[in-house]
XYZ file of C-alpha atoms in Angstrom:
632
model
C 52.510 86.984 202.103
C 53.634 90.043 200.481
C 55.836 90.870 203.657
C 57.408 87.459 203.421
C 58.662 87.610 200.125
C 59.695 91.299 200.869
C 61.986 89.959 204.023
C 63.115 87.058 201.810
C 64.768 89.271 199.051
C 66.182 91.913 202.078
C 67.692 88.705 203.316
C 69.116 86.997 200.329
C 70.738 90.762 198.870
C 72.553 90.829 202.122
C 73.893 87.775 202.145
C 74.953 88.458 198.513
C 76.303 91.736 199.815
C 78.001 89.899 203.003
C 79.827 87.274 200.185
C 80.699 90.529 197.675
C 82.290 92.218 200.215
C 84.144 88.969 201.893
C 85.230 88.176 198.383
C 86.646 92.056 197.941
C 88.065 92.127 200.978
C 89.868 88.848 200.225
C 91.121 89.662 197.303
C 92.338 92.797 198.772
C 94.420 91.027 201.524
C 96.286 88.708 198.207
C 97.321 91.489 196.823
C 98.439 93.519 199.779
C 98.894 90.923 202.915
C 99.993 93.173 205.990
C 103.123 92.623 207.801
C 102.674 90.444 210.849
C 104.556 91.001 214.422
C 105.739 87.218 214.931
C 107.585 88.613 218.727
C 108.830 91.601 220.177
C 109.671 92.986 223.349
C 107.762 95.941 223.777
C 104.431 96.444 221.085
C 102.973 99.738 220.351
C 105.088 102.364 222.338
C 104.771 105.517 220.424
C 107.085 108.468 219.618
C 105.145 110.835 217.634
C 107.498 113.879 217.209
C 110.154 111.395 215.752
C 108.076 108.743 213.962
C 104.382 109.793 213.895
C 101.712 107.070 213.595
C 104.409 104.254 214.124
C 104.826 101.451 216.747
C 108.348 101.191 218.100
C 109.263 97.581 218.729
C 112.641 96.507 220.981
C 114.198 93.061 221.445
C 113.665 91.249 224.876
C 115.922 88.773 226.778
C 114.080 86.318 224.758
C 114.731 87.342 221.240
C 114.949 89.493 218.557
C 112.054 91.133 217.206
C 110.515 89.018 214.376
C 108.015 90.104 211.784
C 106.830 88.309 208.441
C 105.936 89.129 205.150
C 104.492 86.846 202.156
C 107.923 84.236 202.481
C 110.180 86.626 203.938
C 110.984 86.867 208.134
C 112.698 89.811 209.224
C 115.089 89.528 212.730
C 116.576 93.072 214.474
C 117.038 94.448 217.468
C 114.982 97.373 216.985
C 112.154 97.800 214.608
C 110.031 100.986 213.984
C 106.380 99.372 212.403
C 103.849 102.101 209.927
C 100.949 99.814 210.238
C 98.695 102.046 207.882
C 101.852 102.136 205.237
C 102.725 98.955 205.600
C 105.786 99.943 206.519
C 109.008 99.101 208.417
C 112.538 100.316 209.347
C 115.098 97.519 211.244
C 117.537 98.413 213.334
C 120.498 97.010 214.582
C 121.760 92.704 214.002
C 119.153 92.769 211.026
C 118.389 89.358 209.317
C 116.455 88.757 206.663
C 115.413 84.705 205.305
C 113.716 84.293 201.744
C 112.787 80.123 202.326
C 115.995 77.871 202.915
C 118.533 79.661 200.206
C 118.087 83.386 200.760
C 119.636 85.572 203.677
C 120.717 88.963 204.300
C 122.056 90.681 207.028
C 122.816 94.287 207.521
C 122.927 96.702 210.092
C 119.810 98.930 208.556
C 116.710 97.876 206.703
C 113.774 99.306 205.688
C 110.985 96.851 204.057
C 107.542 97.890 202.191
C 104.367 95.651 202.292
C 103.186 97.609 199.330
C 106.034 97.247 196.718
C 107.702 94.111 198.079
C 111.031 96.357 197.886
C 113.590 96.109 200.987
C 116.538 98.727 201.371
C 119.640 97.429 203.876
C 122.355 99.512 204.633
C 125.929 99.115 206.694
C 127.771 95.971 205.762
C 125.238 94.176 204.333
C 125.610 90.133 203.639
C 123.936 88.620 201.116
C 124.154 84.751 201.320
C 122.696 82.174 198.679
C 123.871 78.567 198.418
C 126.690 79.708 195.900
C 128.008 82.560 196.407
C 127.923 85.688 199.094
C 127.734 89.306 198.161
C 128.759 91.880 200.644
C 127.527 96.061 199.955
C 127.441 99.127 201.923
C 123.682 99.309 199.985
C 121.967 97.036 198.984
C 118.247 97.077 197.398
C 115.914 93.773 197.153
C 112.675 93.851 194.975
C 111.384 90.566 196.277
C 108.375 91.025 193.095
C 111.201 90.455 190.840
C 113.408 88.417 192.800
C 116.539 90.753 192.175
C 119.010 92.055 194.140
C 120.742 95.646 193.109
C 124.122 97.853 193.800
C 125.858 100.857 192.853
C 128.045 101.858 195.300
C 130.708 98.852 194.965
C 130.232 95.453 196.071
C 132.249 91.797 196.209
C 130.964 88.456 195.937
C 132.782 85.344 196.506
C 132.522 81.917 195.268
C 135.164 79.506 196.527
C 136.006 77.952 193.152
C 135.888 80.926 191.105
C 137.325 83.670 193.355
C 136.400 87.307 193.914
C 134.473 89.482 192.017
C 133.871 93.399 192.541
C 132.426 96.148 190.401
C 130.587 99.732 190.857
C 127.285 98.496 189.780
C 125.777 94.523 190.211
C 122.522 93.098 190.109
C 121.594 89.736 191.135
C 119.023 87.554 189.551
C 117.705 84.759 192.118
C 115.901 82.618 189.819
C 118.578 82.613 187.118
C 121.172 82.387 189.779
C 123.018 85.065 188.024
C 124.979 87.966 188.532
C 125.370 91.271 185.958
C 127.992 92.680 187.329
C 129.087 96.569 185.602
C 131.642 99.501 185.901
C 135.584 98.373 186.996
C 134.498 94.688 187.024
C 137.496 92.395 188.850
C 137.705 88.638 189.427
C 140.253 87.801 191.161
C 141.611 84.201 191.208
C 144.563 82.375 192.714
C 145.420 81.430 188.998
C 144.012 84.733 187.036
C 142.398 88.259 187.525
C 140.082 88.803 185.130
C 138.561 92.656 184.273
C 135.728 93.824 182.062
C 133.331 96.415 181.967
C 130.142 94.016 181.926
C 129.747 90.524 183.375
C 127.193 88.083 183.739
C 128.186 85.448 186.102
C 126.142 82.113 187.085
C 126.840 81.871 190.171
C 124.937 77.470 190.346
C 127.657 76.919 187.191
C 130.690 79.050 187.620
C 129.738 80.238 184.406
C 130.920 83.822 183.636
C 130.294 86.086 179.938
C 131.930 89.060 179.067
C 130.952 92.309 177.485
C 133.288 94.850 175.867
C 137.104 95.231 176.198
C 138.367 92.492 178.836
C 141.125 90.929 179.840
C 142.325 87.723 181.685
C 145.800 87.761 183.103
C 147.836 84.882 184.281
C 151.181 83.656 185.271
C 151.896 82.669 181.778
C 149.579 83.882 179.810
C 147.407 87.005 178.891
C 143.748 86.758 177.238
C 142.174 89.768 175.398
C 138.241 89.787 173.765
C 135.667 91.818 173.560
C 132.968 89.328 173.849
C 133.280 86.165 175.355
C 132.974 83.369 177.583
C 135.060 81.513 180.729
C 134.319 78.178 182.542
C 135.829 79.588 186.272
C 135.102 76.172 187.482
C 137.335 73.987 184.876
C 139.525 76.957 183.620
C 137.899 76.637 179.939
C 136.987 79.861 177.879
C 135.916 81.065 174.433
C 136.403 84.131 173.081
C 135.085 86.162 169.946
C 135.635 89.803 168.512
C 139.428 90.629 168.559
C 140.171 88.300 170.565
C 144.044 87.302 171.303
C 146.090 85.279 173.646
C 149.723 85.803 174.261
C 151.922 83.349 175.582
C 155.651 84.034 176.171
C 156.409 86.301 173.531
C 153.977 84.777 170.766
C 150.661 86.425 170.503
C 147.636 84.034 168.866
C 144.673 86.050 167.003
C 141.469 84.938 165.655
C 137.760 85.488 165.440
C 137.263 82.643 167.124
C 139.441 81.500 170.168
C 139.211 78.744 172.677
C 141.178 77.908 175.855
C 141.960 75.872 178.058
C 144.417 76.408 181.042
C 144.784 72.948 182.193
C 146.631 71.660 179.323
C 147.765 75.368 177.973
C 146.049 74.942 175.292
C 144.417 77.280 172.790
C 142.515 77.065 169.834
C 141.405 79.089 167.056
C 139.559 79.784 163.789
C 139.232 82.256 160.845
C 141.744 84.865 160.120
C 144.643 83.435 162.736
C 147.793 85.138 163.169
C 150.486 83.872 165.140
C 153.768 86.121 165.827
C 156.580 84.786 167.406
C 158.760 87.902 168.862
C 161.682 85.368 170.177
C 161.801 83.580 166.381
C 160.753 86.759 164.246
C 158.300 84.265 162.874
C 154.601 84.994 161.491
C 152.149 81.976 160.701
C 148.426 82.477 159.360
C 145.767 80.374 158.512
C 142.127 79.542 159.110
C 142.403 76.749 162.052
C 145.313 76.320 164.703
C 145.804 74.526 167.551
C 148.418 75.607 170.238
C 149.976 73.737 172.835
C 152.250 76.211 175.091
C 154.009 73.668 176.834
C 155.489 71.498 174.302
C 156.093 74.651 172.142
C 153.657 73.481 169.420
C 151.472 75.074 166.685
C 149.647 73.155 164.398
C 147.701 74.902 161.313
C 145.821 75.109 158.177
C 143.265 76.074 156.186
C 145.922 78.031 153.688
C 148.196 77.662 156.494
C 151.261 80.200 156.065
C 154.171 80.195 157.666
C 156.704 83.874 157.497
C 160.527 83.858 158.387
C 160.790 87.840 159.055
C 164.242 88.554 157.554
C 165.717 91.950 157.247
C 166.354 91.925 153.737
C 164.339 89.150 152.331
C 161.314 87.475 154.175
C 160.469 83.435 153.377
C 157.160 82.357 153.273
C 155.997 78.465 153.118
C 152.927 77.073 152.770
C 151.044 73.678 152.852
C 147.906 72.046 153.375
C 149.110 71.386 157.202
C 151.920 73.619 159.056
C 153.481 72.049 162.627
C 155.819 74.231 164.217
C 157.521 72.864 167.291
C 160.082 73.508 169.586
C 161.850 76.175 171.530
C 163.673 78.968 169.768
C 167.076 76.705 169.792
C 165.852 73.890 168.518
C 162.635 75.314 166.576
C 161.748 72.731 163.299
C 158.636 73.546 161.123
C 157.170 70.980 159.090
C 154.946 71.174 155.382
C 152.065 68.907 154.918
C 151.177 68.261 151.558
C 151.541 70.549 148.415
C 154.310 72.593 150.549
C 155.877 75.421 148.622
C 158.374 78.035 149.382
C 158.484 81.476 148.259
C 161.576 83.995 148.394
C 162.154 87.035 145.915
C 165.317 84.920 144.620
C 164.142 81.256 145.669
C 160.971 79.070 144.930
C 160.230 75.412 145.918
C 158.027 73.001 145.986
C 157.068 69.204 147.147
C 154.684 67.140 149.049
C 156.562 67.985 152.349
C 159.011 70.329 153.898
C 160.987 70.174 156.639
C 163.069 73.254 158.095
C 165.596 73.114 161.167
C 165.981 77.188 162.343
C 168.787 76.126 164.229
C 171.012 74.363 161.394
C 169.735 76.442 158.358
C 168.569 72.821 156.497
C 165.672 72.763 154.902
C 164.600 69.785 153.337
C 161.903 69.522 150.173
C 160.747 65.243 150.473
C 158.415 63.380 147.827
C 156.450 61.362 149.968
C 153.937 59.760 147.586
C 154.648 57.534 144.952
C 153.994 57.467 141.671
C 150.683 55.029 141.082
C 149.885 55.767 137.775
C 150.763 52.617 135.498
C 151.268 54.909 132.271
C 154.986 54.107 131.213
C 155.402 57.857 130.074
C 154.399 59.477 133.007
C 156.240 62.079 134.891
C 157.236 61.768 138.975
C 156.406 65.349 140.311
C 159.288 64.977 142.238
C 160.341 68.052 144.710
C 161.659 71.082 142.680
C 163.644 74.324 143.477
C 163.685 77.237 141.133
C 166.373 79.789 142.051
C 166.898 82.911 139.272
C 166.397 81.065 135.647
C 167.564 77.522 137.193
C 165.313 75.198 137.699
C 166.258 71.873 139.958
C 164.253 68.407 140.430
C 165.296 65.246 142.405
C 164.168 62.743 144.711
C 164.871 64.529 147.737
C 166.677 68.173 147.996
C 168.669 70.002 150.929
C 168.638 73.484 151.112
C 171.548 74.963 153.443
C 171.496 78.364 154.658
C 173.478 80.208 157.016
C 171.624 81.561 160.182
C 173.234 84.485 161.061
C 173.764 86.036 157.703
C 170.376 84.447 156.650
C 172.363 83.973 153.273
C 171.771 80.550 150.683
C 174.814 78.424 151.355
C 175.052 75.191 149.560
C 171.694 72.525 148.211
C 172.255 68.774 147.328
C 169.993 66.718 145.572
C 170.093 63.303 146.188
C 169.156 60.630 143.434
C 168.017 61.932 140.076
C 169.080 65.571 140.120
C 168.303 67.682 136.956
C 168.901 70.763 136.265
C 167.152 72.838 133.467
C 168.005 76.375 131.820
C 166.232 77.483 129.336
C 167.655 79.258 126.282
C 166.599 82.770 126.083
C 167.542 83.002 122.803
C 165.568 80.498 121.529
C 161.659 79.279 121.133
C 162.529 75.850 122.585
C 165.998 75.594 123.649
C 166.544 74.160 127.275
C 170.377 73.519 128.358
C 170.040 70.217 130.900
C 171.833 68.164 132.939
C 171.090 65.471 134.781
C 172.771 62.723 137.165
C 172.434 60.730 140.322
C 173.428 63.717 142.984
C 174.133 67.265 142.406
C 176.084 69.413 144.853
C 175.877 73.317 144.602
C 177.115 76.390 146.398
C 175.359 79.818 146.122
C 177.050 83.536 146.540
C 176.623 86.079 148.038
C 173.900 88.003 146.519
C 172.143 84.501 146.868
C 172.278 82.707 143.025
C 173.350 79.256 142.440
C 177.161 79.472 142.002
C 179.067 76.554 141.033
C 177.365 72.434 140.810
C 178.576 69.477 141.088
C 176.702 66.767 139.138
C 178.280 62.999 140.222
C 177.727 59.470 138.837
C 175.961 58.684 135.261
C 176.070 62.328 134.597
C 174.591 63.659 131.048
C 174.280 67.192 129.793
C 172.461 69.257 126.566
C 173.850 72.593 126.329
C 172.777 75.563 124.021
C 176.824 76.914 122.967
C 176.430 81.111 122.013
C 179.536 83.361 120.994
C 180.364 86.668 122.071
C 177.772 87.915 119.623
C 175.236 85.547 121.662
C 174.885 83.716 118.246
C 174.146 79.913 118.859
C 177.135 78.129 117.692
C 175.730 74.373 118.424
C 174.285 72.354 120.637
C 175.930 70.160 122.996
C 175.153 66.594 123.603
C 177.571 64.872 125.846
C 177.971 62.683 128.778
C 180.687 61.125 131.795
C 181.069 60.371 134.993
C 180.772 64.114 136.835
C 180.550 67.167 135.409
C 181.534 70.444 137.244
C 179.807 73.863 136.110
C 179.687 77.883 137.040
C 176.969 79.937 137.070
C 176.638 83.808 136.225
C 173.169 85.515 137.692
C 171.787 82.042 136.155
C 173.327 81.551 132.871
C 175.955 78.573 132.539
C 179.834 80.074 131.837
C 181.834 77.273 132.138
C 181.578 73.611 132.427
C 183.775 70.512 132.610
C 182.922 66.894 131.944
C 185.250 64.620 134.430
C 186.250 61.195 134.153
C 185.315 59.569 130.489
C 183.901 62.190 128.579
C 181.715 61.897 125.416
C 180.272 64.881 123.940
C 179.794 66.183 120.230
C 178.494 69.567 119.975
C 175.809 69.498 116.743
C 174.724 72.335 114.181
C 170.815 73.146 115.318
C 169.899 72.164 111.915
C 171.206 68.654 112.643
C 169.923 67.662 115.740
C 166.345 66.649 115.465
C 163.946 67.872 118.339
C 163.163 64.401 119.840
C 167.236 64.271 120.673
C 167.336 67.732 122.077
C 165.840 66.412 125.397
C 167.315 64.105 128.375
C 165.135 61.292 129.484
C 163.042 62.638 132.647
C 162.880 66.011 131.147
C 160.190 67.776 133.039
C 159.690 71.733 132.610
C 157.900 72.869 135.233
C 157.727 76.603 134.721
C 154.113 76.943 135.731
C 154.068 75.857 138.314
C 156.658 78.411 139.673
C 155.744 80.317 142.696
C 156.499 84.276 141.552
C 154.832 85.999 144.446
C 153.403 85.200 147.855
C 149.592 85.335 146.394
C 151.182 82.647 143.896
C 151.344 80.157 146.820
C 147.807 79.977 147.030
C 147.016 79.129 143.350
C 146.221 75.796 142.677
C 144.579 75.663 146.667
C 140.726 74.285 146.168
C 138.342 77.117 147.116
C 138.398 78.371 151.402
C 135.041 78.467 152.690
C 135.586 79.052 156.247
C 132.364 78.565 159.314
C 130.267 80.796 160.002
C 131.422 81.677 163.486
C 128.046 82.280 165.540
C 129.593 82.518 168.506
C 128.054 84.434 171.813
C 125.136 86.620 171.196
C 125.489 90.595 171.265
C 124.848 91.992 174.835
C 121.042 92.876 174.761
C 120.363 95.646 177.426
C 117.414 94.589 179.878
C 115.179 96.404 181.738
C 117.042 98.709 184.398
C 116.787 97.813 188.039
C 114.103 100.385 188.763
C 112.176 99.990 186.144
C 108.582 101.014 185.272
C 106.971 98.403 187.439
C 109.122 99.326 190.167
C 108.767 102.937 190.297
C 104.528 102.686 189.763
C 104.126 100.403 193.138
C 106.520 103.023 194.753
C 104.450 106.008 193.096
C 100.988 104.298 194.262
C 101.887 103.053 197.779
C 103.589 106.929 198.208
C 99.697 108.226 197.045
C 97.941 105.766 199.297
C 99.928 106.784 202.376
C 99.040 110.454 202.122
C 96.049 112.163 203.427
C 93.268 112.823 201.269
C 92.310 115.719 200.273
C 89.718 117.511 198.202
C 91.809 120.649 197.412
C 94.676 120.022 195.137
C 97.386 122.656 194.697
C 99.415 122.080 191.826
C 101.618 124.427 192.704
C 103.140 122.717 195.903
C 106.068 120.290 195.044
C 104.995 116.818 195.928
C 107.202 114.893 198.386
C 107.918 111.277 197.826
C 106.947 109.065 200.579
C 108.796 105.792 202.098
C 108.286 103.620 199.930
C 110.315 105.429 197.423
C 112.601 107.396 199.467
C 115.917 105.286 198.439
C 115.049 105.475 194.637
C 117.833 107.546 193.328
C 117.384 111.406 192.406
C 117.992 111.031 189.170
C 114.905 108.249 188.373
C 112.731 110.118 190.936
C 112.814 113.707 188.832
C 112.022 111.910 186.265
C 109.185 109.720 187.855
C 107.075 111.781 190.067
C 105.884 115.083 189.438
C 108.227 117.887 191.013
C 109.859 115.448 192.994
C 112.134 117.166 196.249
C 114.827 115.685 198.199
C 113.451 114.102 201.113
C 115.621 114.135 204.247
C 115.688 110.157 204.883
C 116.451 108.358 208.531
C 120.204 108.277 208.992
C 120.422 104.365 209.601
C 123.050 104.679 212.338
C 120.330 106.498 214.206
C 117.869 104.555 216.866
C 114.389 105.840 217.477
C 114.270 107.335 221.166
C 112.862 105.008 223.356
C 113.224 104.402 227.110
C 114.557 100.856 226.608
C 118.346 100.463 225.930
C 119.686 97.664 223.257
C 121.674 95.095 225.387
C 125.661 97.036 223.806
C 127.014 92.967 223.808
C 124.493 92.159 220.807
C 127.274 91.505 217.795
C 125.486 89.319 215.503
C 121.639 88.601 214.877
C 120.231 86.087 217.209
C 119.508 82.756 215.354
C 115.399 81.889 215.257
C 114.898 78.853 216.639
């Protein structure tokens, strides 16, 4: 009995064992699954001065050899197999499958069980649904899905063109590119270079890091971070960003465009300049249409006439500037003012032809409020101590000289003076249309007041002692000005006029019906413009994201499956001398100098295979083999 239960618990701890070391074992073979021979010509032959403790494998008439990996096959002509490092170097027509989407060809590849990473070399092709990279190197970490460069590379994508760079990595399950150093994409309609981009390769979607520019036929794009739709020709674009078109260059810190309908948008701090029309306009939204020579704007829109002498500066809610430079008009939306050093106006809309020199102030509203003794803010023009109202006013000036020539005032013109002289003395005159003529140093010259016309004036002597005031009143009345004070006038056509002590005429007589003094609301400085705007609060532009570095290609995860499949492949030994350098193995023999100093302790050069070079072997490769044979 005791025996029994003796053999019974011998038993059942060795099938526990048995399981315990099934279980390890599988376990084991998940994390590290071998690579299988699938076909090859000749199995096993052996060169051990060249490649010791490898299996050479050669292609027959029937095929290619074929091995597997974990999702990957692997097609050469040539293959030399490590069995205890996992291990294998393809020579010759290589082709490599990842499923249905992923291939790569090359003429070299070498491909580790142990760290899942695969080195090609000599024109390598790599080929997903949307897009195809082609390398001289080429390195594949199938445990991150990514593909790496740095010695120059190109991928195409028929819709969005060509794209090369130093440096690129490829992301398979983002289906993205990072592409760095000398970036280029070339398209039939624009070449586009940056020093960093990211490129979906599924969307056509493509962002851009640091200084870059997009050059077209007609245009020329500047930012230095933003964003472009190659598949519909759309982009955004933050960080001194600027687009010129044709001698006008747009800025903003917020830009979008659109090359379809030569379009561009922008927002926040916009500057336009206009070379051709030595024209500046700002504001906080525009909208640009190249090909119909349009610019709308606002948000304190401002529009600048560079003169030599004497700049002119106009502002509105709403600016539209359209046409080319001979026919150019810009228009004022609402609350439009003017601003020169000898010249202010204002009115509810402007209108300026650059090609004729007329600019035209227009009241557009009308007067709603039912109070009889309100005042029609109609348009206004202020030129040295003059000030001019009427229903609609044209300002002529000439363009070459960019000198005031001649205003009328149609319906209701008034004129207003004031008397320096005196606390509330205001010389006046008003009538149905007033025609004037400036001179050369650009102050109102001589007027012409027509039909129903009636006058106040404040009469001084040499002394500039007031000798009376002067009510009066006929048909037209002509008048000359000196630097803004009136020096002679004439009443035409049945005059009335009787000139009145100041002590005799009482202060409700000493104004003309529609009297309106409008003083301040006079423009004396280009900051002045903006006065009476409500407050600007402009968007918060959020825009694209700051470039946030990622982890580098070989990368800590990469270089410790390199560093432990190197230690497992080496003999074991009980002595250690810390002295001797340590050698990487295979599996990290392609990681770059630099990285491998730094990685593995005392790290030499390794001589690697040249990849040009086949492993001695008494079968020949068939010399007509071009391309990889296709697996059935």
């Amino acid at each position: 009995m005791f025996k029994l239960n003796i053999l019974k618990i011998i038993k059942t701890h060795y099938i526990l064992l048995i399981i315990f070391s099934f279980s390890i074992g599988l376990v084991y073979s998940q994390e590290r699954k071998s690579i299988e021979i699938k076909n090859s010509g000749a199995f096993g032959e052996k060169d051990e001065v060249n490649y010791p403790g490898a299996s050479i494998l050669t292609r027959s008439d029937q095929g290619q050899v074929h091995v597997y990996h974990d999702g990957i096959d692997m097609w050469c002509d040539q293959a030399v197999f490590y069995g205890k490092e996992n291990f294998i170097e393809a020579y010759g027509n290589v082709l490599m499958k990842q499923g249905d989407t992923i291939q790569m060809v090359a003429k070299y590849a070498e491909y580790s069980g142990k760290t899942k990473l695969a080195y090609a070399k000599g024109d390598v092709v790599l080929t997903e649904p949307s897009s195809v990279l082609t390398t001289n190197i080429l390195y594949f970490d199938r445990e991150k899905q990514q593909a790496y460069y740095n010695e120059n590379g190109k991928v195409v994508r028929d819709s969005s063109g060509t794209i090369t760079s130093t440096v690129g990595r490829y992301y398979m399950n983002d289906k993205k590119y990072r592409f760095l150093n000398t970036v280029k994409l070339v398209n039939p309609e624009y070449v586009l270079t940056t020093n960093q981009l990211d490129f979906y390769s599924e969307t056509g979607h493509a962002y851009m890091y640091g200084p870059s520019t997009i050059v077209g036929e007609t245009s020329t794009i500047y930012c230095e971070r933003g964003f472009y739709n190659t598949n519909n020709d759309t982009g955004y674009f933050i960080k001194n960003s600027k687009i010129d078109y044709d001698h006008r260059e747009v800025k903003g810190d917020s830009m979008y465009f659109d090359r379809n309908r030569d379009f561009a948008s922008a927002s926040n701090n916009i500057k336009i300049t206009d070379t051709i029309n030595n024209s500046i306009i700002k504001g906080h939204y525009a909208e640009v249409y190249k090909s119909k020579d349009s610019t709308f704007i606002t948000k304190r829109a401002l529009a600048i006439s560079v003169q030599e002498k004497d700049s002119i500066y106009i502002h509105a809610d709403t600016l539209m500037i359209t046409g080319k430079e001979d026919n150019r008009i810009t228009r004022a939306f609402k609350n439009a003012k003017i601003y020169k050093s000898d010249l202010s106006a204002k009115s509810d809309s402007i209108h300026v032809n650059h090609q004729s020199g007329l600019t035209q102030l227009i009241n557009l509203s009308k007067l709603a409020n039912k109070d009889l003794f309100a005042v029609k803010r109609r348009p206004i023009l202020w030129n040295i101590g003059n000030q001019l109202t009427g229903d609609t006013i044209h300002l002529k000036s000439d363009v070459d000289t960019e000198k005031l020539d001649s205003l009328i005032v149609f319906e209701n013109a008034f004129i207003i003076s004031k008397d320096t002289l005196s606390e509330n003395g205001y010389s006046q005159i008003a009538g149905k249309r007033l025609i004037g003529t400036f001179s050369d140093q650009n102050q109102l010259e001589k007027v012409h007041i027509y039909k129903n016309a009636e006058s106040i004036f404040y009469i001084r002597n040499e002394d500039n002692e007031l000798v009376g005031i002067d009510v009066g009143r006929s048909a037209n009345i002509e008048m000359t000005f000196d630097a803004g004070d009136i020096v002679e006038y004439r009443r035409l056509i049945q005059p009335e006029a009787k000139t009145y002590p100041e002590d005799e005429l009482p202060e409700t007589s000493r104004r003309l019906k529609g009297f309106d003094w409008r003083e301040e609301e006079r423009p004396l400085s280009v900051e002045d413009l903006f006065r009476d705007d409500p407050p600007l609060n402009l968007p918060i532009i959020k825009g694209l994201d700051p470039f946030v570095p990622e982890e580098e290609f070989f990368d800590e995860d990469l270089l410790n499956r390199a560093q432990e499949a190197d230690e497992e492949s080496r003999p074991k030994s009980r002595y250690i001398d810390k002295k001797k350098e340590v050698q990487p193995g295979k599996a990290s023999r392609h990681i770059p100098k630099p990285i491998l100093k730094d990685t593995f302790i005392k790290a030499a050069p390794v001589k690697s295979l040249n990849s040009t070079k086949k492993p001695s072997t008494n079968k020949k490769l068939n010399p007509t083999v071009k391309k990889p044979v296709t697996p059935k």
